[in-house]
Every structure is written in C-alpha cells, then in structure tokens.
Tab-separated table of C-alpha atoms in Angstrom:
chain	number	residue	atom	x	y	z
O	886	MET	CA	-22.566	55.024	21.565
O	887	LYS	CA	-19.408	55.470	21.474
O	888	LYS	CA	-18.387	53.915	24.732
O	889	LEU	CA	-20.389	51.123	23.415
O	890	ILE	CA	-18.346	50.678	20.441
O	891	MET	CA	-15.492	50.979	22.205
O	892	ILE	CA	-16.831	48.039	24.635
O	893	MET	CA	-17.347	45.787	21.523
O	894	SER	CA	-14.096	46.307	20.576
O	895	ALA	CA	-12.210	45.553	23.729
O	896	SER	CA	-14.308	42.497	24.208
O	897	LEU	CA	-13.686	41.341	20.571
O	898	LEU	CA	-9.778	41.738	21.233
O	899	LEU	CA	-9.885	40.174	24.198
O	900	GLY	CA	-11.612	36.820	22.882
O	901	SER	CA	-9.025	36.643	20.028
O	902	CYS	CA	-6.110	36.555	22.355
O	903	GLY	CA	-5.287	33.425	21.885
O	904	LEU	CA	-4.896	33.387	18.080
O	905	TYR	CA	-1.787	34.536	18.400
O	906	ASN	CA	-0.001	31.887	19.653
O	907	LYS	CA	3.403	30.397	18.329
O	908	TYR	CA	4.151	26.922	17.807
O	909	ASP	CA	6.002	25.257	20.736
O	910	ARG	CA	7.895	21.947	19.984
O	911	PRO	CA	5.582	18.612	22.282
O	912	ASP	CA	7.543	17.133	25.154
O	913	VAL	CA	8.830	13.675	23.405
O	914	ASN	CA	10.512	11.137	25.757
O	915	THR	CA	13.806	9.876	23.124
O	916	THR	CA	15.111	7.527	26.375
O	917	GLY	CA	16.248	4.590	25.093
O	918	LEU	CA	15.485	5.531	21.192
O	919	VAL	CA	18.335	4.084	20.475
O	920	ARG	CA	19.269	0.439	20.738
O	921	ASP	CA	22.779	-0.756	21.995
O	922	VAL	CA	23.652	-3.882	20.496
O	923	ASN	CA	26.347	-4.881	23.537
O	924	SER	CA	23.929	-3.806	25.767
O	925	LEU	CA	20.839	-5.965	27.687
O	926	THR	CA	19.397	-3.386	29.227
O	927	ASP	CA	18.211	-2.076	25.585
O	928	THR	CA	19.558	1.502	26.511
O	929	LEU	CA	22.804	2.897	24.301
O	930	ALA	CA	25.065	4.760	26.516
O	931	VAL	CA	25.913	7.753	24.999
O	932	THR	CA	29.406	9.094	25.631
O	933	ASP	CA	30.045	11.271	22.445
O	934	THR	CA	27.485	14.125	21.556
O	935	THR	CA	28.828	14.443	18.498
O	936	SER	CA	26.925	12.929	15.406
O	937	PHE	CA	28.738	10.432	12.775
O	938	GLY	CA	25.950	11.959	10.017
O	939	ASN	CA	26.985	15.961	10.411
O	940	MET	CA	30.263	14.763	8.694
O	941	PRO	CA	30.599	15.696	5.062
O	942	TRP	CA	29.340	13.438	2.769
O	943	ARG	CA	33.379	13.798	1.088
O	944	SER	CA	34.878	12.671	4.419
O	945	VAL	CA	32.626	9.458	4.374
O	946	PHE	CA	33.044	8.690	1.042
O	947	THR	CA	36.217	8.546	0.379
O	948	ASP	CA	36.956	6.429	-3.018
O	949	PRO	CA	37.169	9.418	-5.592
O	950	GLN	CA	34.777	7.378	-8.579
O	951	LEU	CA	32.656	7.398	-5.973
O	952	GLN	CA	32.292	10.934	-4.918
O	953	SER	CA	32.234	11.832	-9.389
O	954	LEU	CA	29.414	9.764	-9.017
O	955	ILE	CA	27.231	11.771	-6.051
O	956	GLU	CA	28.641	14.643	-7.544
O	957	THR	CA	26.225	14.064	-10.800
O	958	GLY	CA	23.826	12.309	-9.320
O	959	LEU	CA	23.432	15.826	-6.819
O	960	ALA	CA	22.812	18.015	-10.422
O	961	ASN	CA	20.947	15.889	-12.336
O	962	ASN	CA	18.997	13.321	-10.281
O	963	PRO	CA	14.824	14.232	-11.451
O	964	ASP	CA	13.854	13.714	-8.172
O	965	LEU	CA	16.057	16.228	-6.434
O	966	LEU	CA	15.421	18.685	-9.675
O	967	ASN	CA	11.277	18.382	-8.461
O	968	ALA	CA	12.384	18.899	-4.920
O	969	ALA	CA	14.273	21.977	-5.607
O	970	LEU	CA	11.082	23.397	-7.286
O	971	ASN	CA	8.705	22.554	-4.847
O	972	VAL	CA	10.575	24.839	-2.908
O	973	LYS	CA	10.524	27.814	-5.258
O	974	MET	CA	6.577	26.917	-5.296
O	975	ILE	CA	6.103	27.002	-1.645
O	976	LYS	CA	8.534	30.082	-1.847
O	977	ALA	CA	5.886	32.032	-3.992
O	978	GLN	CA	3.287	31.127	-1.930
O	979	LEU	CA	4.729	32.812	0.851
O	980	MET	CA	5.334	35.899	-0.518
O	981	ALA	CA	1.725	35.607	-1.364
O	982	ALA	CA	0.698	35.131	2.127
O	983	ARG	CA	3.026	38.089	3.028
O	984	LEU	CA	1.678	40.556	0.802
O	985	ALA	CA	-1.900	39.991	2.235
O	986	PHE	CA	-0.892	42.271	4.908
O	987	VAL	CA	-1.559	45.363	2.327
O	988	PRO	CA	-3.432	46.670	0.556
O	989	SER	CA	-4.623	45.685	-2.585
O	990	PHE	CA	-5.023	48.094	-5.478
O	991	THR	CA	-7.029	47.960	-8.462
O	992	PHE	CA	-7.368	50.288	-11.840
O	993	SER	CA	-10.349	50.422	-14.225
O	994	PRO	CA	-10.841	53.182	-16.533
O	995	GLN	CA	-13.626	53.548	-18.112
O	996	GLY	CA	-15.431	55.735	-21.172
O	997	THR	CA	-19.125	56.002	-22.489
O	998	LEU	CA	-20.644	58.064	-25.267
O	999	SER	CA	-24.203	58.181	-25.528
O	1000	SER	CA	-26.639	59.576	-28.325
O	1001	TRP	CA	-30.055	60.843	-27.629
O	1002	ASP	CA	-32.326	60.653	-31.161
O	1003	GLY	CA	-28.781	61.592	-33.079
O	1004	HIS	CA	-27.932	64.505	-31.229
O	1005	THR	CA	-24.266	64.812	-30.822
O	1006	PRO	CA	-22.750	62.308	-28.167
O	1007	THR	CA	-22.438	63.232	-24.689
O	1008	LYS	CA	-18.911	61.633	-23.095
O	1009	THR	CA	-18.383	60.218	-19.787
O	1010	TYR	CA	-15.098	59.048	-18.305
O	1011	SER	CA	-14.046	58.055	-15.004
O	1012	LEU	CA	-9.899	56.738	-14.290
O	1013	PRO	CA	-10.797	55.062	-10.674
O	1014	VAL	CA	-7.946	53.733	-8.443
O	1015	THR	CA	-9.410	51.473	-5.584
O	1016	ALA	CA	-7.790	49.864	-2.118
O	1017	SER	CA	-9.030	47.218	-0.041
O	1018	TRP	CA	-7.068	46.387	3.260
O	1019	ASN	CA	-8.021	43.758	5.046
O	1020	LEU	CA	-7.387	44.472	8.857
O	1021	ASP	CA	-5.718	41.382	10.163
O	1022	LEU	CA	-7.150	41.941	14.270
O	1023	PHE	CA	-8.007	38.616	14.447
O	1024	GLY	CA	-5.283	37.110	13.549
O	1025	ASN	CA	-6.513	35.027	10.130
O	1026	LEU	CA	-3.893	36.244	7.748
O	1027	LEU	CA	-1.125	36.013	10.763
O	1028	SER	CA	-1.976	32.291	11.151
O	1029	GLN	CA	-1.886	31.634	7.203
O	1030	LYS	CA	1.547	33.410	6.482
O	1031	ARG	CA	2.606	31.442	9.601
O	1032	SER	CA	1.284	28.693	7.869
O	1033	ALA	CA	3.234	29.427	4.429
O	1034	GLN	CA	6.163	29.540	6.737
O	1035	VAL	CA	6.382	26.762	8.496
O	1036	ALA	CA	5.654	24.882	4.860
O	1037	LEU	CA	8.423	25.939	3.546
O	1038	LEU	CA	10.536	24.573	6.008
O	1039	ALA	CA	8.867	21.122	5.226
O	1040	THR	CA	9.578	21.608	1.875
O	1041	LYS	CA	13.259	21.853	1.969
O	1042	ASP	CA	13.095	19.258	4.440
O	1043	TYR	CA	11.607	16.954	1.839
O	1044	GLN	CA	14.688	18.792	-0.350
O	1045	MET	CA	17.270	17.441	2.242
O	1046	ALA	CA	15.582	13.741	2.848
O	1047	VAL	CA	15.821	13.995	-1.417
O	1048	ARG	CA	19.357	14.602	-1.419
O	1049	SER	CA	19.888	11.738	1.702
O	1050	ASN	CA	18.419	9.530	-0.246
O	1051	VAL	CA	20.247	9.904	-3.197
O	1052	ILE	CA	23.856	9.709	-2.080
O	1053	ALA	CA	22.408	6.830	0.242
O	1054	GLY	CA	21.473	5.285	-2.953
O	1055	ILE	CA	24.221	5.693	-5.285
O	1056	ALA	CA	26.853	4.465	-2.643
O	1057	ASN	CA	24.816	1.773	-2.418
O	1058	MET	CA	24.561	0.432	-6.072
O	1059	TYR	CA	28.311	1.293	-5.970
O	1060	TYR	CA	29.250	-0.578	-3.503
O	1061	THR	CA	26.993	-3.228	-4.997
O	1062	LEU	CA	28.787	-3.433	-8.121
O	1063	LEU	CA	31.664	-3.755	-6.055
O	1064	MET	CA	30.626	-6.638	-4.325
O	1065	LEU	CA	29.102	-8.195	-7.894
O	1066	ASP	CA	32.346	-7.817	-9.603
O	1067	ARG	CA	34.570	-9.114	-6.017
O	1068	GLN	CA	31.957	-12.345	-6.682
O	1069	LEU	CA	32.474	-12.480	-9.942
O	1070	GLU	CA	36.533	-12.549	-9.627
O	1071	ILE	CA	35.831	-15.446	-7.424
O	1072	VAL	CA	34.033	-17.635	-9.818
O	1073	THR	CA	36.547	-17.168	-12.240
O	1074	ASP	CA	38.710	-18.768	-10.353
O	1075	MET	CA	36.920	-21.157	-9.181
O	1076	GLU	CA	36.004	-22.317	-12.792
O	1077	GLY	CA	39.788	-22.169	-13.620
O	1078	LEU	CA	40.136	-24.903	-10.766
O	1079	THR	CA	37.364	-26.664	-11.475
O	1080	LYS	CA	38.562	-26.631	-14.880
O	1081	GLU	CA	41.274	-27.698	-13.445
O	1082	THR	CA	40.184	-31.017	-11.505
O	1083	TRP	CA	37.750	-32.393	-14.350
O	1084	GLU	CA	40.910	-32.422	-16.955
O	1085	MET	CA	42.913	-34.368	-13.786
O	1086	MET	CA	39.946	-36.667	-13.701
O	1087	LYS	CA	40.030	-37.206	-17.155
O	1088	LEU	CA	43.445	-38.226	-17.028
O	1089	GLN	CA	43.047	-40.194	-14.039
O	1090	MET	CA	40.231	-42.029	-16.262
O	1091	GLU	CA	42.730	-42.473	-19.048
O	1092	LEU	CA	45.186	-43.873	-16.342
O	1093	GLY	CA	42.293	-46.347	-14.931
O	1094	ARG	CA	41.842	-45.141	-12.135
O	1095	ALA	CA	38.791	-43.233	-11.791
O	1096	ARG	CA	35.560	-43.502	-13.401
O	1097	SER	CA	33.829	-41.905	-16.286
O	1098	THR	CA	31.185	-40.902	-13.428
O	1099	SER	CA	33.532	-39.025	-11.831
O	1100	VAL	CA	34.338	-37.153	-14.423
O	1101	GLN	CA	30.974	-36.595	-15.212
O	1102	SER	CA	30.011	-35.189	-12.202
O	1103	ALA	CA	33.374	-32.595	-12.056
O	1104	GLU	CA	32.858	-31.992	-15.825
O	1105	ALA	CA	29.364	-30.593	-14.262
O	1106	ASN	CA	30.664	-28.814	-11.255
O	1107	TYR	CA	32.323	-26.441	-14.293
O	1108	TYR	CA	28.866	-25.777	-15.934
O	1109	SER	CA	27.470	-24.948	-12.820
O	1110	VAL	CA	30.557	-22.236	-11.807
O	1111	GLN	CA	30.248	-20.747	-15.050
O	1112	ALA	CA	26.444	-20.933	-14.563
O	1113	GLN	CA	26.996	-18.507	-11.610
O	1114	ALA	CA	29.394	-15.929	-13.110
O	1115	SER	CA	27.142	-15.286	-16.053
O	1116	ASP	CA	23.970	-15.206	-13.275
O	1117	LEU	CA	27.068	-12.376	-11.976
O	1118	ARG	CA	27.225	-10.827	-15.406
O	1119	ARG	CA	23.564	-10.239	-15.651
O	1120	GLN	CA	23.459	-8.322	-11.766
O	1121	VAL	CA	26.468	-6.130	-12.806
O	1122	ARG	CA	24.514	-4.932	-16.089
O	1123	GLU	CA	21.200	-4.625	-14.367
O	1124	ILE	CA	22.902	-2.798	-11.474
O	1125	GLU	CA	24.624	-0.309	-13.857
O	1126	ASN	CA	21.496	0.131	-15.472
O	1127	SER	CA	19.596	1.339	-11.970
O	1128	LEU	CA	22.620	3.171	-10.925
O	1129	SER	CA	22.924	5.078	-14.318
O	1130	LEU	CA	18.538	5.867	-13.971
O	1131	LEU	CA	19.717	7.275	-10.631
O	1132	LEU	CA	22.366	9.486	-12.121
O	1133	GLY	CA	19.745	10.540	-14.318
O	1134	GLN	CA	21.880	9.250	-17.619
O	1135	PRO	CA	21.508	7.102	-20.182
O	1136	ALA	CA	22.468	3.202	-18.863
O	1137	GLN	CA	25.843	3.192	-19.398
O	1138	THR	CA	29.205	1.615	-18.226
O	1139	ILE	CA	30.045	2.828	-14.757
O	1140	SER	CA	33.475	3.106	-14.002
O	1141	ARG	CA	34.733	2.035	-10.425
O	1142	GLY	CA	37.410	0.925	-7.727
O	1143	LYS	CA	38.168	-2.574	-6.003
O	1144	LEU	CA	36.060	-3.504	-2.646
O	1145	ASP	CA	39.406	-4.596	-0.990
O	1146	ALA	CA	40.731	-1.006	-1.659
O	1147	GLN	CA	37.529	0.790	0.250
O	1148	SER	CA	37.682	2.671	3.304
O	1149	LEU	CA	35.275	4.069	5.610
O	1150	PRO	CA	34.972	5.735	8.980
O	1151	THR	CA	34.879	3.074	11.569
O	1152	GLU	CA	33.819	5.943	14.619
O	1153	LEU	CA	29.973	5.708	14.404
O	1154	SER	CA	29.063	7.522	16.867
O	1155	THR	CA	25.574	8.253	17.070
O	1156	GLY	CA	25.579	11.632	19.301
O	1157	VAL	CA	22.331	12.071	21.367
O	1158	ALA	CA	18.670	11.095	21.191
O	1159	ILE	CA	17.337	14.525	20.400
O	1160	GLN	CA	19.541	15.467	17.641
O	1161	MET	CA	17.858	13.317	15.188
O	1162	LEU	CA	14.530	15.637	15.927
O	1163	ASN	CA	16.658	18.156	13.895
O	1164	ASN	CA	19.475	16.346	12.037
O	1165	ARG	CA	17.064	13.945	10.140
O	1166	PRO	CA	15.002	16.144	7.766
O	1167	ASP	CA	12.046	13.479	7.144
O	1168	VAL	CA	11.711	14.082	11.255
O	1169	HIS	CA	12.101	17.606	10.963
O	1170	ALA	CA	9.383	17.847	8.007
O	1171	ALA	CA	7.056	16.516	9.538
O	1172	GLU	CA	7.408	18.501	13.513
O	1173	MET	CA	7.240	20.962	10.772
O	1174	LYS	CA	4.264	19.461	9.418
O	1175	LEU	CA	2.989	19.554	13.271
O	1176	ALA	CA	3.230	23.251	12.736
O	1177	GLN	CA	1.433	24.142	10.094
O	1178	CYS	CA	-1.307	22.048	11.197
O	1179	PHE	CA	-1.263	23.995	14.726
O	1180	TYR	CA	-1.757	27.609	12.683
O	1181	ASP	CA	-4.035	25.506	10.151
O	1182	THR	CA	-6.347	25.591	13.406
O	1183	GLU	CA	-5.484	29.326	14.507
O	1184	THR	CA	-6.437	29.770	10.895
O	1185	ALA	CA	-9.562	28.042	11.288
O	1186	ARG	CA	-10.378	29.527	14.948
O	1187	SER	CA	-10.185	33.192	14.175
O	1188	ARG	CA	-12.831	32.346	11.396
O	1189	PHE	CA	-15.546	32.635	13.997
O	1190	TYR	CA	-14.132	36.501	14.756
O	1191	PRO	CA	-15.403	39.517	12.536
O	1192	ASN	CA	-13.803	40.371	8.949
O	1193	ILE	CA	-13.188	43.634	8.585
O	1194	THR	CA	-12.302	45.880	5.486
O	1195	ILE	CA	-11.531	49.597	4.756
O	1196	SER	CA	-12.075	50.370	1.221
O	1197	GLY	CA	-11.050	53.561	-1.185
O	1198	THR	CA	-11.505	54.790	-4.145
O	1199	GLY	CA	-9.928	58.178	-6.258
O	1200	ALA	CA	-11.210	58.486	-9.383
O	1201	TYR	CA	-10.980	61.827	-12.081
O	1202	THR	CA	-14.003	62.046	-13.788
O	1203	ASN	CA	-16.175	64.356	-15.636
O	1204	ASN	CA	-19.450	62.742	-14.570
O	1205	GLY	CA	-20.339	63.724	-10.916
O	1206	GLY	CA	-23.425	62.069	-11.039
O	1207	MET	CA	-25.802	64.762	-11.507
O	1208	GLY	CA	-24.353	66.152	-14.688
O	1209	ILE	CA	-21.495	66.129	-16.846
O	1210	VAL	CA	-18.718	68.764	-15.979
O	1211	ASN	CA	-15.702	69.527	-18.255
O	1212	PRO	CA	-12.736	69.379	-17.471
O	1213	GLY	CA	-12.868	66.285	-15.203
O	1214	LYS	CA	-12.677	66.551	-11.144
O	1215	TRP	CA	-11.371	64.615	-8.229
O	1216	LEU	CA	-14.164	62.366	-6.043
O	1217	LEU	CA	-12.635	60.591	-3.212
O	1218	SER	CA	-14.860	58.013	-1.302
O	1219	ALA	CA	-13.977	55.769	1.597
O	1220	VAL	CA	-16.390	52.773	2.928
O	1221	GLY	CA	-15.731	50.936	6.352
O	1222	SER	CA	-17.969	47.218	6.625
O	1223	LEU	CA	-17.298	44.584	9.864
O	1224	VAL	CA	-18.869	41.602	8.333
O	1225	GLN	CA	-19.533	38.529	11.869
O	1226	PRO	CA	-20.555	34.876	10.922
O	1227	ILE	CA	-23.783	34.711	12.876
O	1228	PHE	CA	-25.295	31.027	10.858
O	1229	GLN	CA	-22.940	29.277	8.709
O	1230	ARG	CA	-24.476	26.005	8.690
O	1231	GLY	CA	-22.294	24.242	10.625
O	1232	GLN	CA	-19.068	25.116	8.319
O	1233	LEU	CA	-17.387	27.166	10.894
O	1234	ILE	CA	-17.719	24.719	13.808
O	1235	ALA	CA	-16.876	21.421	11.396
O	1236	GLY	CA	-13.751	23.085	9.624
O	1237	LEU	CA	-12.403	23.650	13.407
O	1238	LYS	CA	-13.045	20.133	14.164
O	1239	VAL	CA	-11.036	19.454	11.195
O	1240	ALA	CA	-8.143	21.561	11.527
O	1241	LYS	CA	-7.494	19.620	15.517
O	1242	ALA	CA	-8.333	16.449	14.224
O	1243	GLN	CA	-5.515	16.592	11.514
O	1244	GLN	CA	-3.098	18.389	14.210
O	1245	GLU	CA	-3.765	14.666	15.992
O	1246	GLN	CA	-2.718	12.907	13.255
O	1247	ALA	CA	0.418	15.318	12.178
O	1248	TYR	CA	1.573	14.604	15.948
O	1249	ASN	CA	1.511	10.801	15.542
O	1250	ASP	CA	3.164	10.588	12.457
O	1251	TRP	CA	5.944	12.667	13.992
O	1252	GLN	CA	5.486	10.392	16.790
O	1253	ASN	CA	6.053	7.654	14.659
O	1254	ALA	CA	8.675	9.972	12.174
O	1255	ILE	CA	10.789	9.667	15.245
O	1256	LEU	CA	10.230	6.293	16.177
O	1257	LYS	CA	11.060	5.239	12.766
O	1258	ALA	CA	14.605	6.628	12.999
O	1259	GLY	CA	15.407	5.534	16.352
O	1260	SER	CA	14.189	1.817	14.126
O	1261	GLU	CA	16.745	2.953	11.737
O	1262	VAL	CA	19.690	3.378	13.461
O	1263	SER	CA	18.999	0.275	15.687
O	1264	ASN	CA	19.072	-2.064	13.028
O	1265	ALA	CA	21.839	-0.085	10.957
O	1266	LEU	CA	24.366	-0.862	13.916
O	1267	VAL	CA	23.025	-4.173	14.933
O	1268	GLN	CA	23.783	-5.196	10.996
O	1269	TYR	CA	27.318	-3.209	10.371
O	1270	ASN	CA	28.692	-5.723	14.030
O	1271	SER	CA	27.376	-8.430	12.819
O	1272	SER	CA	28.515	-8.345	9.615
O	1273	ASP	CA	31.823	-7.350	10.883
O	1274	GLU	CA	32.047	-10.187	12.837
O	1275	LYS	CA	31.543	-12.374	10.569
O	1276	SER	CA	33.331	-11.390	7.751
O	1277	ARG	CA	36.734	-12.048	10.318
O	1278	LEU	CA	35.208	-15.312	11.122
O	1279	GLU	CA	34.938	-16.089	6.896
O	1280	ALA	CA	38.603	-15.133	6.704
O	1281	LYS	CA	39.539	-17.749	9.253
O	1282	GLN	CA	37.037	-20.270	7.631
O	1283	ILE	CA	38.357	-19.838	3.903
O	1284	GLU	CA	42.237	-20.255	4.970
O	1285	VAL	CA	41.063	-23.785	6.277
O	1286	LEU	CA	39.148	-24.142	3.155
O	1287	LYS	CA	41.926	-23.458	1.166
O	1288	LYS	CA	43.923	-25.592	3.104
O	1289	ASN	CA	41.392	-28.610	2.468
O	1290	VAL	CA	40.797	-28.180	-1.160
O	1291	GLU	CA	45.072	-28.801	-1.863
O	1292	ASP	CA	44.792	-31.159	0.636
O	1293	THR	CA	41.639	-33.389	-0.825
O	1294	LYS	CA	43.450	-32.768	-3.933
O	1295	GLN	CA	46.689	-34.704	-3.100
O	1296	LEU	CA	44.782	-37.681	-1.356
O	1297	TYR	CA	42.826	-38.024	-4.560
O	1298	ILE	CA	45.244	-38.065	-6.825
O	1299	SER	CA	47.236	-40.931	-4.020
O	1300	SER	CA	43.555	-42.895	-4.223
O	1301	GLY	CA	43.264	-41.314	-0.297
O	1302	SER	CA	39.665	-39.517	-1.146
O	1303	THR	CA	37.076	-39.997	-3.487
O	1304	TYR	CA	35.949	-37.308	-6.385
O	1305	LEU	CA	32.644	-36.332	-4.750
O	1306	GLU	CA	35.222	-34.812	-1.334
O	1307	VAL	CA	37.486	-33.402	-4.013
O	1308	ILE	CA	34.115	-31.478	-5.605
O	1309	SER	CA	32.614	-30.680	-1.713
O	1310	ALA	CA	35.993	-28.857	-1.103
O	1311	GLN	CA	35.754	-26.733	-3.738
O	1312	THR	CA	32.216	-26.093	-3.842
O	1313	ASN	CA	32.254	-25.334	0.058
O	1314	LEU	CA	35.409	-22.638	-0.379
O	1315	LEU	CA	32.934	-21.407	-3.391
O	1316	ASN	CA	30.473	-20.380	-1.499
O	1317	ALA	CA	32.848	-19.024	2.041
O	1318	GLU	CA	34.574	-16.601	-0.559
O	1319	LEU	CA	31.138	-15.501	-1.723
O	1320	SER	CA	29.743	-15.374	1.713
O	1321	LYS	CA	32.807	-13.179	2.681
O	1322	ALA	CA	32.300	-10.330	0.373
O	1323	ALA	CA	28.989	-10.387	0.332
O	1324	ASP	CA	29.151	-9.607	4.534
O	1325	ASP	CA	32.158	-7.227	3.409
O	1326	PHE	CA	29.936	-5.413	1.040
O	1327	SER	CA	27.222	-5.799	4.210
O	1328	LYS	CA	29.029	-4.117	6.694
O	1329	MET	CA	29.912	-0.522	3.846
O	1330	GLN	CA	26.233	-1.169	3.205
O	1331	ALA	CA	25.956	-0.306	7.466
O	1332	VAL	CA	27.550	2.384	7.234
O	1333	VAL	CA	25.416	3.802	4.486
O	1334	SER	CA	22.195	2.997	6.081
O	1335	LEU	CA	23.458	4.633	9.305
O	1336	TYR	CA	25.149	7.604	7.953
O	1337	SER	CA	21.479	8.197	6.512
O	1338	ALA	CA	19.646	7.354	9.407
O	1339	LEU	CA	21.802	10.166	11.420
O	1340	GLY	CA	20.273	12.378	8.869
O	1341	GLY	CA	24.000	12.835	7.222
O	1342	GLY	CA	24.160	14.090	3.533
O	1343	ARG	CA	23.431	17.926	3.915
O	1344	ASN	CA	26.810	19.176	3.419
C-alpha cells in the first residue's frame, strides 16, 4: 500500500513539473523600430546609447514657472492620485496571495443550555480552534502569487504612464499659452499698423489722392485684425481653463514667461531601440500583462491536478459525545483530504483554452505597443526637424515682408502702387509672423512628444 501511494505521488509530482515555470520575455525584433528622418534606408543609425528620455524632467523643462506648474500637477492631478490608489489596492491583493501559503485559523466558541421536563439545565461548551492548510504541490497558489506580483508591476507602470502624460500635458499647454501670447502680440502690433494705414488713406482721400473704396478696404482690414485678436484672447482663456483642470485647481490665470525666452535641449538622442521596452511605462505594462496572462494559464493548468488540504481542530470542551464532564478536556483531531477533478462538464478545459487565448492577445498587444512607441518617436523626430527648418525659412521670409510693407507704403504715398498692394503686403506679413510663432511652438511640442515617447518623466 505504501509503495502504491509513493508511486502515485511521484507520478503526480512529475506531471506537475511544468507548472513551476517562470515568465521569460519572448524574442522581439526591434531592428528599424525608429525611422531616421534623414536616411533613405529608414534605419536610424544609433551612435549614442544614452536616451533623451532618461533625463530628469527638471533638466528638460527649465522654465521656473513651468516647473512650478508641473510640481502642482504631480501633487494634485486626480488621475495621478487615483493611479497611486490603484497601486495600494494591488499591493493589498498581493499580500493576500502571499498569505495563501500559510494555514488559516478560525476560532468559533459555542455554548448550550438544555433542560428535560423542567429539570436542572445542563451546560455544555466548546472552545474550538480550527486550522486549514492547502498544500500547493501543483503550483496553483504559486502561479496566483506570481500573477499578483506582475499585476503590481503593471499597475506601477500605469502610474508612471499617467505621470508622464501629466508632465507632457502641462508642458504642451504651457507652451501653447506662450504661442498664443506671441501671436496676440503680433496681431496687436499689426492692429496698430493697419490703423495707421487706415488713417493715411483717409488723409489721402481728403487730399484727393485716394478714393473712398481704398479707405473702406483699409478700415475693413483693421476690423479683421481686431477680430483675430479677439479670437486669440478666447483661445488663451480656454487653454488656461484646461490647464487649471489638469492641475486639479479651479479655472484661473496662469503665470507664464515668453516664447522667445524658452530653452529646450537640442541633443535628442533616442538610445538603442531595446531601451523602449524598459523605459516606456505603457510598453512595460503591456509586457507585464503578458506575464500575468502567462501565470493565469499556469493557474488554469494546475486546476487539473488534485487539491490537497490538511485540517486540524483543537477544542477545550466538556462535551465528549458520550457524556458531559467537568471540568472540560482537550479534544484534538486532524483530517487530510484530496480532491481530484474527474468530470467538470468541460469547465477546466474551457478555462485553459480561454487563458491561452488571452495570453496570445496579450502578446499581440505588447507587440503593438512596441510598434506604437517606435512610431511616436519617429513622428516626434520628423516634427522637430520639419518645424525647425520651417521656422528658419519663415524668419527670412518675415525680413523680406517687413521691407515689402514699408516699400509698398512709400510707393502708395508717392502714387506708385495701389491700396490693395499695401493691404496685401500687411496681410502677408501678419500670416508669416503667425506661422513662425506656430512653428516655434510645434518645435517645442516635438521635444515634449519625444521626451514622453521615450518614457521620460519617471524622475
């Protein structure tokens, strides 16, 4: 009999040896993950393994007012606060998974008074303590604990992803306000210039050198510029309201600097592509989800094996079953049980198939997260290069248009050009200056996007 039990136990243990596997990262090809904006082969030649995303956010965003806003957002943003609470909840679940390995104890005292036909009642009592211990021979509790461990890592990754998004969101809105301030300044200057043109044309009409149509066109152009200024002021107020919400504060005026005074890093090294697997919190969270599904599959597989439980009870009681004794005595008992699933109406098989399918889905999501990260880095790099090139060309264009406005105005006074040429020159200058401010902002936005795409903001 003993030999039979030993043979059965050995066979069960050998059959369960595959249930103790640990998650290993699958092979992933990161070659060509990030496109080079200058290379015709689309392959980014990495010469520096240091990633721009590893820089502390204070070293990237050096504006003191922006730093103050980011600190406020990290302290008050509701999404970030909730992400921290999610970590606390998962930690509690992990603690429960760890404690599943130790015996459970229950204390359930009880007493009884019984009387027969009015006689003196008899008193019985029992003070039992029951212990139950599940022997995890087939990895059920172990795989559940490991699943809870990687779930905690994934939740911490989510917290870091929210933190990175909060920092990037605050920086983007701050730079948007600086762009709108600059555009409003440009429009205000043009408002004064168009008013001067209107006054000049009225004087020319009084001198008989211009028609009323030229005065009307100049007046309409002046009102058009005023309307642009009004629209920019509306946009400023809306961005301030949105930024206040991101900071977890009531809508209010945001203190800020100037667009031209901003200083952002120009060395935007991406590091080696494999770093994204560890730096990007959302990519790492997707991998932890894959690991969690791996352990869930192990848990589903372990349910095919026996569940072995040892229970013991120790009670101090005066009821021995055959009679009542006083004082009470100790009653001890121990029970061992084994439950082997035989026919569960296909539930165990279905559970394993579902777990395997979910693991495959998690793998696909992880692969897609890696590709998405590479795409975001590529987009940020091309946005930075394009905006920088456009801004330099627009600076040259503005210098030409400023001279064109002055020359056209002088020619008009000397009757060498029409009023339409004057208005057109002013409009072209305004559009070019507004476009340059937008491209300067787009360049800053690209830096923020690249920093976030490389997993920046963790420190």
